[in-house]
Amino acid sequence: MLAGVAISRAHGPPSVEAASVRDAEGCPHSGAVPTPDQRAETRTAILCLLNRERARHGLTALQSSRLLQLASQRHSDDMAERNYFEHDTPEGLDSAARMVSVGYPRVGMWFGENLYWGEETKATPVKAVEGWMHSPGHRANILRPEFAEVGVGVAYDAPIPVSRLRAAVYTTDFGGVSR
């Protein structure tokens, strides 16, 4: 069983696919099932795919943020380790609070977050971004003009164990100055 699930904060059923996914043009490693030794390549592929979508809509490219990456990586790891898939931690800490807790400024800022998890070919960056772009809330985050920065976190386990297939759980935390 292959699964791909996404949820968004900013106010499908599983399907069987071919054994591999083609890289998106100009975004190396975007069709690869992520592995721990390729975390940097996976993050770069997600950023590339997000910026392709923004460019198609005349928006400026997102820049990678070290602070947002720290917040997003911690959240992906936490979901995988503690077996949940939500924007809020079991203790009730929301995405904005998690971003601020790593030093990202709160005053005058926009915050957004997209989550995704998938198994096997549905765990690829291409499938994650495709899923987000077909969901109104995720799409709105990716295309929100106020967002200028993003952090990408990826953990290599399903947040809700359903099988022993290779899996990845993504968190993308977005930030930008309020206008």
PDB file of C-alpha atoms in Angstrom:
ATOM      1  CA  MET A   1       0.000   0.000   0.000  1.00  0.00           C
ATOM      2  CA  LEU A   2       1.377   3.413  -0.960  1.00  0.00           C
ATOM      3  CA  ALA A   3       0.170   6.381   1.005  1.00  0.00           C
ATOM      4  CA  GLY A   4       0.489  10.111   0.618  1.00  0.00           C
ATOM      5  CA  VAL A   5      -1.144  12.478   3.061  1.00  0.00           C
ATOM      6  CA  ALA A   6      -0.899  16.244   3.401  1.00  0.00           C
ATOM      7  CA  ILE A   7      -2.322  18.814   5.769  1.00  0.00           C
ATOM      8  CA  SER A   8      -1.922  22.589   5.760  1.00  0.00           C
ATOM      9  CA  ARG A   9      -2.115  25.390   8.262  1.00  0.00           C
ATOM     10  CA  ALA A  10      -2.983  28.850   6.901  1.00  0.00           C
ATOM     11  CA  HIS A  11      -6.321  29.521   6.828  1.00  0.00           C
ATOM     12  CA  GLY A  12      -6.859  11.088  -1.122  1.00  0.00           C
ATOM     13  CA  PRO A  13      -6.950   8.129  -0.866  1.00  0.00           C
ATOM     14  CA  PRO A  14      -3.804   6.023  -1.410  1.00  0.00           C
ATOM     15  CA  SER A  15      -3.035   4.785  -4.897  1.00  0.00           C
ATOM     16  CA  VAL A  16      -0.562   2.363  -6.391  1.00  0.00           C
ATOM     17  CA  GLU A  17       2.071   3.908  -8.653  1.00  0.00           C
ATOM     18  CA  ALA A  18       5.051   2.914 -10.741  1.00  0.00           C
ATOM     19  CA  ALA A  19       8.264   1.995  -8.925  1.00  0.00           C
ATOM     20  CA  SER A  20       9.919   5.367  -9.625  1.00  0.00           C
ATOM     21  CA  VAL A  21       9.071   9.016 -10.120  1.00  0.00           C
ATOM     22  CA  ARG A  22      10.784  11.183 -12.709  1.00  0.00           C
ATOM     23  CA  ASP A  23      12.730  14.225 -11.458  1.00  0.00           C
ATOM     24  CA  ALA A  24      11.069  17.547 -12.259  1.00  0.00           C
ATOM     25  CA  GLU A  25      13.051  19.429 -14.885  1.00  0.00           C
ATOM     26  CA  GLY A  26      15.750  21.527 -13.232  1.00  0.00           C
ATOM     27  CA  CYS A  27      15.209  19.987  -9.778  1.00  0.00           C
ATOM     28  CA  PRO A  28      17.695  17.120  -9.283  1.00  0.00           C
ATOM     29  CA  HIS A  29      16.755  14.351  -6.835  1.00  0.00           C
ATOM     30  CA  SER A  30      13.126  15.507  -6.777  1.00  0.00           C
ATOM     31  CA  GLY A  31      11.863  12.096  -7.926  1.00  0.00           C
ATOM     32  CA  ALA A  32      13.976  10.073  -5.502  1.00  0.00           C
ATOM     33  CA  VAL A  33      12.557   8.372  -2.435  1.00  0.00           C
ATOM     34  CA  PRO A  34      14.422  10.256   0.304  1.00  0.00           C
ATOM     35  CA  THR A  35      16.959   8.553   2.539  1.00  0.00           C
ATOM     36  CA  PRO A  36      18.792   9.892   5.606  1.00  0.00           C
ATOM     37  CA  ASP A  37      22.086  10.194   3.726  1.00  0.00           C
ATOM     38  CA  GLN A  38      20.410  12.478   1.150  1.00  0.00           C
ATOM     39  CA  ARG A  39      18.729  14.967   3.502  1.00  0.00           C
ATOM     40  CA  ALA A  40      20.471  17.992   1.924  1.00  0.00           C
ATOM     41  CA  GLU A  41      19.490  16.883  -1.589  1.00  0.00           C
ATOM     42  CA  THR A  42      15.889  16.324  -0.483  1.00  0.00           C
ATOM     43  CA  ARG A  43      15.671  19.792   1.085  1.00  0.00           C
ATOM     44  CA  THR A  44      17.183  21.362  -2.029  1.00  0.00           C
ATOM     45  CA  ALA A  45      14.704  19.494  -4.246  1.00  0.00           C
ATOM     46  CA  ILE A  46      11.711  20.692  -2.185  1.00  0.00           C
ATOM     47  CA  LEU A  47      12.965  24.299  -2.307  1.00  0.00           C
ATOM     48  CA  CYS A  48      13.519  24.018  -6.063  1.00  0.00           C
ATOM     49  CA  LEU A  49      10.002  22.661  -6.611  1.00  0.00           C
ATOM     50  CA  LEU A  50       8.402  25.323  -4.396  1.00  0.00           C
ATOM     51  CA  ASN A  51      10.256  28.063  -6.270  1.00  0.00           C
ATOM     52  CA  ARG A  52       9.228  26.616  -9.658  1.00  0.00           C
ATOM     53  CA  GLU A  53       5.602  26.933  -8.576  1.00  0.00           C
ATOM     54  CA  ARG A  54       6.136  30.475  -7.335  1.00  0.00           C
ATOM     55  CA  ALA A  55       7.912  31.470 -10.565  1.00  0.00           C
ATOM     56  CA  ARG A  56       4.963  30.136 -12.604  1.00  0.00           C
ATOM     57  CA  HIS A  57       2.787  32.623 -10.726  1.00  0.00           C
ATOM     58  CA  GLY A  58       5.160  35.589 -10.966  1.00  0.00           C
ATOM     59  CA  LEU A  59       6.272  35.435  -7.327  1.00  0.00           C
ATOM     60  CA  THR A  60       9.746  35.905  -5.921  1.00  0.00           C
ATOM     61  CA  ALA A  61      11.734  32.847  -4.896  1.00  0.00           C
ATOM     62  CA  LEU A  62      11.720  31.638  -1.312  1.00  0.00           C
ATOM     63  CA  GLN A  63      15.056  31.711   0.480  1.00  0.00           C
ATOM     64  CA  SER A  64      16.148  28.946   2.817  1.00  0.00           C
ATOM     65  CA  SER A  65      16.057  30.001   6.474  1.00  0.00           C
ATOM     66  CA  ARG A  66      18.303  28.297   8.997  1.00  0.00           C
ATOM     67  CA  LEU A  67      15.858  29.063  11.826  1.00  0.00           C
ATOM     68  CA  LEU A  68      12.791  27.841   9.943  1.00  0.00           C
ATOM     69  CA  GLN A  69      14.717  24.723   8.899  1.00  0.00           C
ATOM     70  CA  LEU A  70      15.515  24.014  12.549  1.00  0.00           C
ATOM     71  CA  ALA A  71      11.846  24.405  13.524  1.00  0.00           C
ATOM     72  CA  SER A  72      10.620  22.273  10.623  1.00  0.00           C
ATOM     73  CA  GLN A  73      13.194  19.528  11.165  1.00  0.00           C
ATOM     74  CA  ARG A  74      12.378  19.296  14.844  1.00  0.00           C
ATOM     75  CA  HIS A  75       8.672  18.990  14.032  1.00  0.00           C
ATOM     76  CA  SER A  76       9.179  16.283  11.384  1.00  0.00           C
ATOM     77  CA  ASP A  77      11.396  14.325  13.778  1.00  0.00           C
ATOM     78  CA  ASP A  78       8.898  14.752  16.612  1.00  0.00           C
ATOM     79  CA  MET A  79       5.952  13.528  14.518  1.00  0.00           C
ATOM     80  CA  ALA A  80       7.906  10.483  13.343  1.00  0.00           C
ATOM     81  CA  GLU A  81       9.176   9.634  16.836  1.00  0.00           C
ATOM     82  CA  ARG A  82       5.910  10.183  18.709  1.00  0.00           C
ATOM     83  CA  ASN A  83       3.543   8.893  16.007  1.00  0.00           C
ATOM     84  CA  TYR A  84       1.276  11.838  15.286  1.00  0.00           C
ATOM     85  CA  PHE A  85       0.581  13.951  12.196  1.00  0.00           C
ATOM     86  CA  GLU A  86      -0.675  17.391  13.215  1.00  0.00           C
ATOM     87  CA  HIS A  87       0.425  21.013  13.161  1.00  0.00           C
ATOM     88  CA  ASP A  88       0.096  21.195  16.942  1.00  0.00           C
ATOM     89  CA  THR A  89       2.248  18.990  19.151  1.00  0.00           C
ATOM     90  CA  PRO A  90       0.460  16.699  21.628  1.00  0.00           C
ATOM     91  CA  GLU A  91       1.167  19.390  24.239  1.00  0.00           C
ATOM     92  CA  GLY A  92      -0.635  21.989  22.102  1.00  0.00           C
ATOM     93  CA  LEU A  93       2.378  23.933  20.761  1.00  0.00           C
ATOM     94  CA  ASP A  94       1.336  25.367  17.371  1.00  0.00           C
ATOM     95  CA  SER A  95       3.506  26.021  14.329  1.00  0.00           C
ATOM     96  CA  ALA A  96       4.017  29.750  14.986  1.00  0.00           C
ATOM     97  CA  ALA A  97       5.071  29.059  18.582  1.00  0.00           C
ATOM     98  CA  ARG A  98       7.515  26.383  17.377  1.00  0.00           C
ATOM     99  CA  MET A  99       9.046  28.845  14.874  1.00  0.00           C
ATOM    100  CA  VAL A 100       9.356  31.586  17.494  1.00  0.00           C
ATOM    101  CA  SER A 101      10.892  29.092  19.970  1.00  0.00           C
ATOM    102  CA  VAL A 102      13.953  28.687  17.698  1.00  0.00           C
ATOM    103  CA  GLY A 103      14.446  32.459  17.414  1.00  0.00           C
ATOM    104  CA  TYR A 104      12.335  33.370  14.385  1.00  0.00           C
ATOM    105  CA  PRO A 105      10.844  36.840  14.972  1.00  0.00           C
ATOM    106  CA  ARG A 106       7.157  37.014  15.873  1.00  0.00           C
ATOM    107  CA  VAL A 107       6.244  40.703  15.604  1.00  0.00           C
ATOM    108  CA  GLY A 108       5.067  41.798  12.168  1.00  0.00           C
ATOM    109  CA  MET A 109       5.518  38.351  10.614  1.00  0.00           C
ATOM    110  CA  TRP A 110       3.414  35.957   8.568  1.00  0.00           C
ATOM    111  CA  PHE A 111       3.659  32.259   9.427  1.00  0.00           C
ATOM    112  CA  GLY A 112       2.516  29.201   7.521  1.00  0.00           C
ATOM    113  CA  GLU A 113       3.127  25.480   7.529  1.00  0.00           C
ATOM    114  CA  ASN A 114       2.545  22.557   5.199  1.00  0.00           C
ATOM    115  CA  LEU A 115       2.859  18.928   6.287  1.00  0.00           C
ATOM    116  CA  TYR A 116       3.080  15.834   4.121  1.00  0.00           C
ATOM    117  CA  TRP A 117       3.922  12.201   4.552  1.00  0.00           C
ATOM    118  CA  GLY A 118       4.141   9.405   2.056  1.00  0.00           C
ATOM    119  CA  GLU A 119       5.514   5.939   1.511  1.00  0.00           C
ATOM    120  CA  GLU A 120       7.754   4.684  -1.287  1.00  0.00           C
ATOM    121  CA  THR A 121       7.207   6.752  -4.481  1.00  0.00           C
ATOM    122  CA  LYS A 122       4.633   8.926  -2.702  1.00  0.00           C
ATOM    123  CA  ALA A 123       7.442   9.985  -0.353  1.00  0.00           C
ATOM    124  CA  THR A 124       9.342  11.820  -3.112  1.00  0.00           C
ATOM    125  CA  PRO A 125       9.645  15.615  -3.186  1.00  0.00           C
ATOM    126  CA  VAL A 126       7.761  15.661  -6.518  1.00  0.00           C
ATOM    127  CA  LYS A 127       4.764  13.888  -4.982  1.00  0.00           C
ATOM    128  CA  ALA A 128       4.832  16.048  -1.846  1.00  0.00           C
ATOM    129  CA  VAL A 129       4.716  19.296  -3.828  1.00  0.00           C
ATOM    130  CA  GLU A 130       2.134  17.894  -6.261  1.00  0.00           C
ATOM    131  CA  GLY A 131      -0.045  17.007  -3.284  1.00  0.00           C
ATOM    132  CA  TRP A 132       0.353  20.459  -1.784  1.00  0.00           C
ATOM    133  CA  MET A 133      -0.455  22.198  -5.073  1.00  0.00           C
ATOM    134  CA  HIS A 134      -3.697  20.197  -5.395  1.00  0.00           C
ATOM    135  CA  SER A 135      -4.868  21.285  -1.931  1.00  0.00           C
ATOM    136  CA  PRO A 136      -6.214  24.843  -1.535  1.00  0.00           C
ATOM    137  CA  GLY A 137      -4.616  25.523   1.869  1.00  0.00           C
ATOM    138  CA  HIS A 138      -1.199  24.180   0.882  1.00  0.00           C
ATOM    139  CA  ARG A 139      -1.300  25.970  -2.448  1.00  0.00           C
ATOM    140  CA  ALA A 140      -2.156  29.231  -0.691  1.00  0.00           C
ATOM    141  CA  ASN A 141       0.898  28.872   1.559  1.00  0.00           C
ATOM    142  CA  ILE A 142       3.228  28.131  -1.350  1.00  0.00           C
ATOM    143  CA  LEU A 143       1.870  31.060  -3.370  1.00  0.00           C
ATOM    144  CA  ARG A 144       1.431  33.581  -0.539  1.00  0.00           C
ATOM    145  CA  PRO A 145       3.360  36.689  -1.679  1.00  0.00           C
ATOM    146  CA  GLU A 146       4.187  37.673   1.921  1.00  0.00           C
ATOM    147  CA  PHE A 147       6.299  34.558   2.397  1.00  0.00           C
ATOM    148  CA  ALA A 148       9.970  35.112   1.647  1.00  0.00           C
ATOM    149  CA  GLU A 149      11.621  32.286   3.596  1.00  0.00           C
ATOM    150  CA  VAL A 150      11.097  28.597   4.150  1.00  0.00           C
ATOM    151  CA  GLY A 151      12.583  25.794   6.184  1.00  0.00           C
ATOM    152  CA  VAL A 152      12.268  22.177   5.089  1.00  0.00           C
ATOM    153  CA  GLY A 153      12.301  19.321   7.570  1.00  0.00           C
ATOM    154  CA  VAL A 154      12.224  15.669   6.576  1.00  0.00           C
ATOM    155  CA  ALA A 155      12.203  12.570   8.764  1.00  0.00           C
ATOM    156  CA  TYR A 156      12.436   9.016   7.459  1.00  0.00           C
ATOM    157  CA  ASP A 157       9.574   7.257   9.134  1.00  0.00           C
ATOM    158  CA  ALA A 158       5.805   7.329   8.888  1.00  0.00           C
ATOM    159  CA  PRO A 159       4.245   9.477  11.612  1.00  0.00           C
ATOM    160  CA  ILE A 160       1.413   6.966  11.828  1.00  0.00           C
ATOM    161  CA  PRO A 161       2.867   3.479  11.388  1.00  0.00           C
ATOM    162  CA  VAL A 162       0.788   1.575   8.846  1.00  0.00           C
ATOM    163  CA  SER A 163       3.418  -0.550   7.130  1.00  0.00           C
ATOM    164  CA  ARG A 164       7.130  -1.233   6.912  1.00  0.00           C
ATOM    165  CA  LEU A 165       7.602   0.612   3.604  1.00  0.00           C
ATOM    166  CA  ARG A 166      10.158   3.417   3.240  1.00  0.00           C
ATOM    167  CA  ALA A 167       8.480   6.632   4.318  1.00  0.00           C
ATOM    168  CA  ALA A 168       9.147  10.337   4.764  1.00  0.00           C
ATOM    169  CA  VAL A 169       7.349  13.036   6.709  1.00  0.00           C
ATOM    170  CA  TYR A 170       7.869  16.625   5.563  1.00  0.00           C
ATOM    171  CA  THR A 171       7.336  19.922   7.341  1.00  0.00           C
ATOM    172  CA  THR A 172       7.718  23.179   5.445  1.00  0.00           C
ATOM    173  CA  ASP A 173       7.622  26.248   7.663  1.00  0.00           C
ATOM    174  CA  PHE A 174       7.079  29.551   5.842  1.00  0.00           C
ATOM    175  CA  GLY A 175       7.788  33.053   7.121  1.00  0.00           C
ATOM    176  CA  GLY A 176       7.742  36.595   5.876  1.00  0.00           C
ATOM    177  CA  VAL A 177       7.200  40.208   6.840  1.00  0.00           C
ATOM    178  CA  SER A 178       3.609  41.356   7.189  1.00  0.00           C
ATOM    179  CA  ARG A 179       2.672  44.169   4.806  1.00  0.00           C
TER     180      ARG A 179
END
